[in-house]
Structures are given as C-alpha cells and as structure tokens.
Coordinates of N, CA and C in Angstrom, one line a residue:
X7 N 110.0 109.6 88.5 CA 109.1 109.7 89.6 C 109.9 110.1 90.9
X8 N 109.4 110.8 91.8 CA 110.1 111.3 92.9 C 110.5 110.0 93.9
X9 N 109.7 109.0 93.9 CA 109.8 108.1 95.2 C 110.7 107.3 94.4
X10 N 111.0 107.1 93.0 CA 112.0 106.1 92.6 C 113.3 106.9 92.5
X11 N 113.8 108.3 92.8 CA 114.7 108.9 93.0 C 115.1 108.6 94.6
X12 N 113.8 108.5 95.5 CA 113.9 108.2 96.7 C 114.7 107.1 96.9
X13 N 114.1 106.2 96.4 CA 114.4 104.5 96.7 C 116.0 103.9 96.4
X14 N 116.3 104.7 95.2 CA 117.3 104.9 94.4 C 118.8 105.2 95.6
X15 N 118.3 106.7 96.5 CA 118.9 106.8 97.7 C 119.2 106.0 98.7
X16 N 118.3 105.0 99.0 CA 118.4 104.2 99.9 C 119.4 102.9 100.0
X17 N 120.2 103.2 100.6 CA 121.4 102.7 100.2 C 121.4 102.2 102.0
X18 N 121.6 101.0 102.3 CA 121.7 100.2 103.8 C 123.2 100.2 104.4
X19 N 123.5 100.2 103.7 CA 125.4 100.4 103.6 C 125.7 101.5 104.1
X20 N 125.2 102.8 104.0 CA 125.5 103.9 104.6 C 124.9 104.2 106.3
X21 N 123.7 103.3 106.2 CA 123.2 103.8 107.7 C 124.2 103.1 108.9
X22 N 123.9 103.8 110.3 CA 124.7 102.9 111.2 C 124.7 102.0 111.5
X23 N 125.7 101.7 112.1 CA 125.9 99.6 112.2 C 124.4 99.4 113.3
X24 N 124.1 99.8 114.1 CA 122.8 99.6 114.9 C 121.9 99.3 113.9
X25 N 121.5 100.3 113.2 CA 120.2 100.5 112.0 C 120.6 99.1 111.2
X26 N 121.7 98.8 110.9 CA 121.7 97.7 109.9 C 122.0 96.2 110.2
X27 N 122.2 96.2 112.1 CA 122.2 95.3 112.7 C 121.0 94.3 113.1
X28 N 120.2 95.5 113.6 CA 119.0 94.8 113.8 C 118.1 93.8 113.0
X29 N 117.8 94.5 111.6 CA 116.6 94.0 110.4 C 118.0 92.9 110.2
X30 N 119.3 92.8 110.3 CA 120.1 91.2 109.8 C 119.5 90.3 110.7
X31 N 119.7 90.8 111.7 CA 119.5 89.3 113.1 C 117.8 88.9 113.1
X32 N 117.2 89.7 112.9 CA 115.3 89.4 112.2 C 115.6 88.2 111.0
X33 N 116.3 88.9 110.0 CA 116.0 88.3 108.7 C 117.2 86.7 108.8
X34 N 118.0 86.9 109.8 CA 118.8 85.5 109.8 C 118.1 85.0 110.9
X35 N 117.2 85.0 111.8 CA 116.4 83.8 112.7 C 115.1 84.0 112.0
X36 N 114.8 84.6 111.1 CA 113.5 84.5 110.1 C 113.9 83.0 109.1
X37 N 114.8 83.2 108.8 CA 115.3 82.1 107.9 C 115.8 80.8 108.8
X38 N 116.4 81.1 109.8 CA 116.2 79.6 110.7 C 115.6 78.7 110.7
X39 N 114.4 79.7 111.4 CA 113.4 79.1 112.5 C 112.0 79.5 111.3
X40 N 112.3 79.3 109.8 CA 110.9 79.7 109.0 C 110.1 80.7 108.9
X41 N 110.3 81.9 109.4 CA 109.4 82.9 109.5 C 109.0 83.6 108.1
X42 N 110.0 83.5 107.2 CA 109.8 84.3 106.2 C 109.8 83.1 105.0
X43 N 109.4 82.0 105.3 CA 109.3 80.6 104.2 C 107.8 81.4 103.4
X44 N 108.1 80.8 102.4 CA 106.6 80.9 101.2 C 105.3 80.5 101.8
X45 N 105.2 79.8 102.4 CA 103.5 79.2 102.9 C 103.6 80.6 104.3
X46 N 104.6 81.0 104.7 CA 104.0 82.2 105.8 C 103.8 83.6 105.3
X47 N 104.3 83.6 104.2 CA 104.0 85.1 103.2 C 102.8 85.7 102.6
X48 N 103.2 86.7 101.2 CA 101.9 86.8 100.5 C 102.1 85.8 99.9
X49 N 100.6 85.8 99.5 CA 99.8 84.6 99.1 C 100.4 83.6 99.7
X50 N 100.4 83.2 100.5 CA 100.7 82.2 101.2 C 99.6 81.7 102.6
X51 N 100.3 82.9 103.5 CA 99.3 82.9 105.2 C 98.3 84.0 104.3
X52 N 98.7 85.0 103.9 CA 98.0 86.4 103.7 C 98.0 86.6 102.1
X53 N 96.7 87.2 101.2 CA 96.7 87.7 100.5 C 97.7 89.2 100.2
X54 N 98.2 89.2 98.8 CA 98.4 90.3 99.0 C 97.7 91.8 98.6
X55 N 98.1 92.9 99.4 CA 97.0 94.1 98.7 C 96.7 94.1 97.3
X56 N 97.7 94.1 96.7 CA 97.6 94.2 95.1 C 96.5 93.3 94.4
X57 N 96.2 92.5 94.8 CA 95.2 91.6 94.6 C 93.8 92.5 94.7
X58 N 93.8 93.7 95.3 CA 92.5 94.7 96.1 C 92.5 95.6 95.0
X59 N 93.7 95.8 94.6 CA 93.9 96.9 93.7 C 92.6 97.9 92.8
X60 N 92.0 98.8 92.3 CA 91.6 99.0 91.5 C 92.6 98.7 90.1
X61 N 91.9 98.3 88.6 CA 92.4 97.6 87.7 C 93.8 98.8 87.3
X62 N 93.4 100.2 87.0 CA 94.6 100.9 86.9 C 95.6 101.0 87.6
X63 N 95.8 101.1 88.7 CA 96.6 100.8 90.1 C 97.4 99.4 89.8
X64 N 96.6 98.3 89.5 CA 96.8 97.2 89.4 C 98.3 96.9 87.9
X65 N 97.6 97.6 87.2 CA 98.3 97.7 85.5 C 99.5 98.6 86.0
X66 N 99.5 99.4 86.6 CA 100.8 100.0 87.1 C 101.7 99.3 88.0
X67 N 101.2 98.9 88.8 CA 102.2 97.7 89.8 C 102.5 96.9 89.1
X68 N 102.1 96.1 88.2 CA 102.2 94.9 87.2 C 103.9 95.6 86.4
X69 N 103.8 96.4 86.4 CA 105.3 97.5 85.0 C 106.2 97.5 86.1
X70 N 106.0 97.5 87.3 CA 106.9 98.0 88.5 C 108.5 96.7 88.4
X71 N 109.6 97.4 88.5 CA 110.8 96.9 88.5 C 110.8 95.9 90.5
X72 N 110.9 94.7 90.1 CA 110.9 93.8 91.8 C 111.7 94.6 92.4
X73 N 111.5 94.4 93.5 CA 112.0 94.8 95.1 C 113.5 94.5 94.9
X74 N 114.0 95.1 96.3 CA 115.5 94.1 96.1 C 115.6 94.1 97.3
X75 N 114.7 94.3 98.2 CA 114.7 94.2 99.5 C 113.3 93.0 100.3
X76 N 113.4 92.8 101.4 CA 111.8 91.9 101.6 C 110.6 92.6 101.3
X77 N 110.3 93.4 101.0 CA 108.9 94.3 100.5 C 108.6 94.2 99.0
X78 N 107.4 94.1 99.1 CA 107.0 94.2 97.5 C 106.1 95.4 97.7
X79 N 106.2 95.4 95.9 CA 105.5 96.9 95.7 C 103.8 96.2 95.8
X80 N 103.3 97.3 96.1 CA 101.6 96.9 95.9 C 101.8 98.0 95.1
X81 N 101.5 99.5 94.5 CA 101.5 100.4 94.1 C 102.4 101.7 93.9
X82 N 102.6 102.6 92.9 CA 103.7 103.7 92.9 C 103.1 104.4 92.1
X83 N 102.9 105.5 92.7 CA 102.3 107.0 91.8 C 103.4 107.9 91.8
X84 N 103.2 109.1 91.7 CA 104.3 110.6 91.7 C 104.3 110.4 92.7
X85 N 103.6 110.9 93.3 CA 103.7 111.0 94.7 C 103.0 110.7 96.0
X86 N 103.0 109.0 95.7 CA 103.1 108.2 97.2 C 103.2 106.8 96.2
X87 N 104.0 105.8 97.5 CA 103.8 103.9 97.1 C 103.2 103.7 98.4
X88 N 103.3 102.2 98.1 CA 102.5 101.8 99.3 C 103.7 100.6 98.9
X89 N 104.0 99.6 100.0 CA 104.9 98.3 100.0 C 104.2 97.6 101.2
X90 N 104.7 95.9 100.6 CA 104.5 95.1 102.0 C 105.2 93.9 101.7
X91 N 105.2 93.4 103.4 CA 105.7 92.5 103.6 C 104.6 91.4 104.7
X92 N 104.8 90.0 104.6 CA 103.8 89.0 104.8 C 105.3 88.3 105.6
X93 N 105.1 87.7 107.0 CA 105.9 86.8 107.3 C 104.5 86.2 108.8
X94 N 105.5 85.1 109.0 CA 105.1 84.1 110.3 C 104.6 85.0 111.2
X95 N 105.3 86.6 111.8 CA 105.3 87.8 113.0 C 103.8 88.6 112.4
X96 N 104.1 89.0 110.9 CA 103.1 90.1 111.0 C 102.6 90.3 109.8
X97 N 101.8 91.2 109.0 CA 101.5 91.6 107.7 C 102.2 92.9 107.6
X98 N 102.3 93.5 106.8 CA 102.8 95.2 107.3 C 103.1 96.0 105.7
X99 N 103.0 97.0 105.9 CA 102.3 98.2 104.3 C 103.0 99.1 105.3
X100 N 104.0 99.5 104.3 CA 104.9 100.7 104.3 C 104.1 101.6 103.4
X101 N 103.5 103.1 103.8 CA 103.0 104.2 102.7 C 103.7 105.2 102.9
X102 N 104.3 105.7 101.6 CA 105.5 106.9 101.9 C 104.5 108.1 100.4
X103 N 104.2 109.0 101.2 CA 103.4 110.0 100.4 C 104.2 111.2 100.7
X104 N 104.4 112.0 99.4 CA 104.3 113.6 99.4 C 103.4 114.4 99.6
X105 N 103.3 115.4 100.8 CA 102.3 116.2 101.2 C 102.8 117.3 100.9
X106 N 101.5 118.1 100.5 CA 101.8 119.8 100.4 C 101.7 120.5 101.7
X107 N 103.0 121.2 101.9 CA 102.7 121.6 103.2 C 102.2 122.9 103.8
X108 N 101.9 123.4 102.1 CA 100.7 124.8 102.5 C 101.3 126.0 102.3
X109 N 103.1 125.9 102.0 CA 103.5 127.0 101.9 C 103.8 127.0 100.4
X110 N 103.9 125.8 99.6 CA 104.3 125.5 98.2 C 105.0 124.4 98.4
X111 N 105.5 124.4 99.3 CA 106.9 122.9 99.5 C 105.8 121.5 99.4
X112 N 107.2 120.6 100.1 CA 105.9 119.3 99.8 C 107.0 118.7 101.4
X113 N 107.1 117.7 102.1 CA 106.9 117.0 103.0 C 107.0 115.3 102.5
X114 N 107.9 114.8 102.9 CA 107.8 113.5 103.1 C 107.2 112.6 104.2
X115 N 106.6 112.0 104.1 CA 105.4 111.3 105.2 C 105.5 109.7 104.8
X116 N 105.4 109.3 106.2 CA 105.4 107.5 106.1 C 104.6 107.2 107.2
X117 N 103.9 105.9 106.6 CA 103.0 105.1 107.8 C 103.1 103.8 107.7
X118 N 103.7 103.1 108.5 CA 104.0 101.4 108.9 C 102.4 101.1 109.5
X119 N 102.1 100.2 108.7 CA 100.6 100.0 109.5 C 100.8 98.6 109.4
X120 N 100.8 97.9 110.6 CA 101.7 96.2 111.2 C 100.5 95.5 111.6
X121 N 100.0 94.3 111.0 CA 98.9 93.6 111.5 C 99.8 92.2 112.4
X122 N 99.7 92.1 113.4 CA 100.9 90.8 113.8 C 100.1 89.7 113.9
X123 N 100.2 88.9 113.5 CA 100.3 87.3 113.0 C 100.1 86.6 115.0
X124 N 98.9 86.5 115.3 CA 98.6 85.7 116.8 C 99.6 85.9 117.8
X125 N 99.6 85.2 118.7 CA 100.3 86.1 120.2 C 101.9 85.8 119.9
X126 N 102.2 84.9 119.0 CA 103.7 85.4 119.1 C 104.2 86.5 117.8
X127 N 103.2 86.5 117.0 CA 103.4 87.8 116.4 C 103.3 89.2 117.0
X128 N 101.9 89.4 117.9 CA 101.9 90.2 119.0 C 103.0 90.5 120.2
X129 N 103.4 89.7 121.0 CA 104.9 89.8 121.4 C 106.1 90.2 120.5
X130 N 106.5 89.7 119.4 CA 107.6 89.9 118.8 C 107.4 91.8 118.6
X131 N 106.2 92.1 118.1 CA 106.0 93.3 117.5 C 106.4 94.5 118.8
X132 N 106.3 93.7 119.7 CA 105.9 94.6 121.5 C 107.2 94.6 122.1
X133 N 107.8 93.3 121.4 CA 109.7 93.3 121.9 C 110.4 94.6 120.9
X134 N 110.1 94.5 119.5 CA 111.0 94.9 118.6 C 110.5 96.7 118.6
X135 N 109.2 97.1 119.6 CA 108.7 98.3 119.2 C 109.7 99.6 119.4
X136 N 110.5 99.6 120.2 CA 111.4 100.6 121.0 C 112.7 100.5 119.8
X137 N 112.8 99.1 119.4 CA 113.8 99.4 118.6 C 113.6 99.8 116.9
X138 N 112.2 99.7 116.4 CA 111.9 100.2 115.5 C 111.4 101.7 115.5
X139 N 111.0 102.4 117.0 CA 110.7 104.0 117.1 C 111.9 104.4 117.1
X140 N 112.9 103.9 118.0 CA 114.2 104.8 118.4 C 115.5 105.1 117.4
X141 N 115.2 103.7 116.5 CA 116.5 103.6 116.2 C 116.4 103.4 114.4
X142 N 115.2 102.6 113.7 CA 115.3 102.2 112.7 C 114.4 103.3 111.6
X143 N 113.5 103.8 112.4 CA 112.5 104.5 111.4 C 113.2 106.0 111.5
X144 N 113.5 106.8 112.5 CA 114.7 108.1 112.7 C 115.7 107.5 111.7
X145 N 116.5 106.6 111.5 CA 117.5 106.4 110.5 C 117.2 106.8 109.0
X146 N 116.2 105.9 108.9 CA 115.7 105.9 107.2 C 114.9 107.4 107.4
X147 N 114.2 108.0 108.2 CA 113.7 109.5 107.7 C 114.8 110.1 107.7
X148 N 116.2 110.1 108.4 CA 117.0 111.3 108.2 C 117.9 110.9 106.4
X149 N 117.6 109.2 106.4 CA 118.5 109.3 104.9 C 117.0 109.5 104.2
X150 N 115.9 109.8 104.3 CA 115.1 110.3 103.3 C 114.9 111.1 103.0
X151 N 115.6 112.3 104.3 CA 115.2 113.9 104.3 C 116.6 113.9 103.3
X152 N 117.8 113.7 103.4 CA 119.1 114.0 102.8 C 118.7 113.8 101.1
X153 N 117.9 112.8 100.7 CA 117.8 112.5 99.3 C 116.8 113.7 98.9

C-alpha cells in the first residue's frame, strides 16, 4: 500500500531538533501532569472512530499492524488512512489521502481535524497553534513529499 510505504518513511530522527522538540515536551508533561493516562483517551473520555466504522472498514483496521507512535489507526485503504489520538487537551483524526490532480499524477493531502477537550483544551490548542502551522506540519509534508 502506498501510505504504508509512506509511514514506513517517517522516521522522527531525521527531522529537526525544533520539529522533534516540541511533540517530546507535550508527551513528557502529558505523562506528568496525566494528560495522556487511559481514563483521558479512547475509550476512555472519548469513543473511538473505529467503533463508527462501516463493518468492512472495520474488518480492515482489525488486520492493521499497532501504531508505534500515540495515534491509532481507525482505517487504511490504497489511498487514504485516517488516525487518532484521545488525550485530557483534545480528540484529533489525522486523514492523509491521495488525490488525482487532473494531469495523471496524484498529490499528497492531509487534514488534522482537533476537537479540544473544554477551556483548557481550548487554550492549549490556541498556545501550541503557530507552533504546529510553522514548524511541525511543514516538517512532516516536506519528509512526506521526499518519500
């Protein structure tokens, strides 16, 4: 599958120390101060999508190899997944699809779609926004365009 050639790429070790600074100091005061404990996750605070699944959709995520990162799969086709992650801040579904872009080629495309978890999820999301436009999502599209 194309996106597991993708994922395969994604290697955190290679991006800049900024890009790989940030999501550490999240994930080590996540673990502090409980943000990412079991009762604030999926199935925990939040259902997860996969649970929404149509049954074939469902039967395919079920075969899917775990994460190795905080995201779980909800789904994986040829060409598009969808992921998420559940904490104390927010809900949030990574969708990374192949689009045809009309000349024959195809186009990598991604959408972060972030539900945040009451007003200090709303703040946190409103602190961390500039450094997730500027610095973390330009990272991962340029090591996505290279793969």
């Amino acid at each position: 599958m194309i996106l597991d050639a993708l994922k395969k790429s994604y290697d955190t070790r290679k991006q800049p120390a900024m890009t790989r600074f940030l999501p550490a100091v999240h994930w080590k005061l996540g673990g502090l101060l409980g943000w990412d404990g079991p009762r604030a996750g999926l199935d925990g605070r939040v259902a997860s999508l996969h649970d929404r699944l149509p049954s074939d959709l469902a039967r395919a995520a079920d075969r899917m190899a775990p994460s190795t990162d905080p995201f779980v799969e909800v789904f994986q086709l040829d060409n598009e997944a969808a992921r998420e992650l559940a904490n104390k801040t927010c809900h949030a579904i990574m969708h990374l699809g192949w689009v045809s872009t009309g000349d024959g080629g195809f186009e990598l495309r991604m959408a972060a779609l972030v539900k945040p978890n009451g007003l200090f999820g709303r703040l946190y999301m409103a602190f961390i926004a500039p450094f997730r436009c500027l610095l973390i999502y330009p990272a991962l599209t340029r090591q996505w365009e290279r793969a």
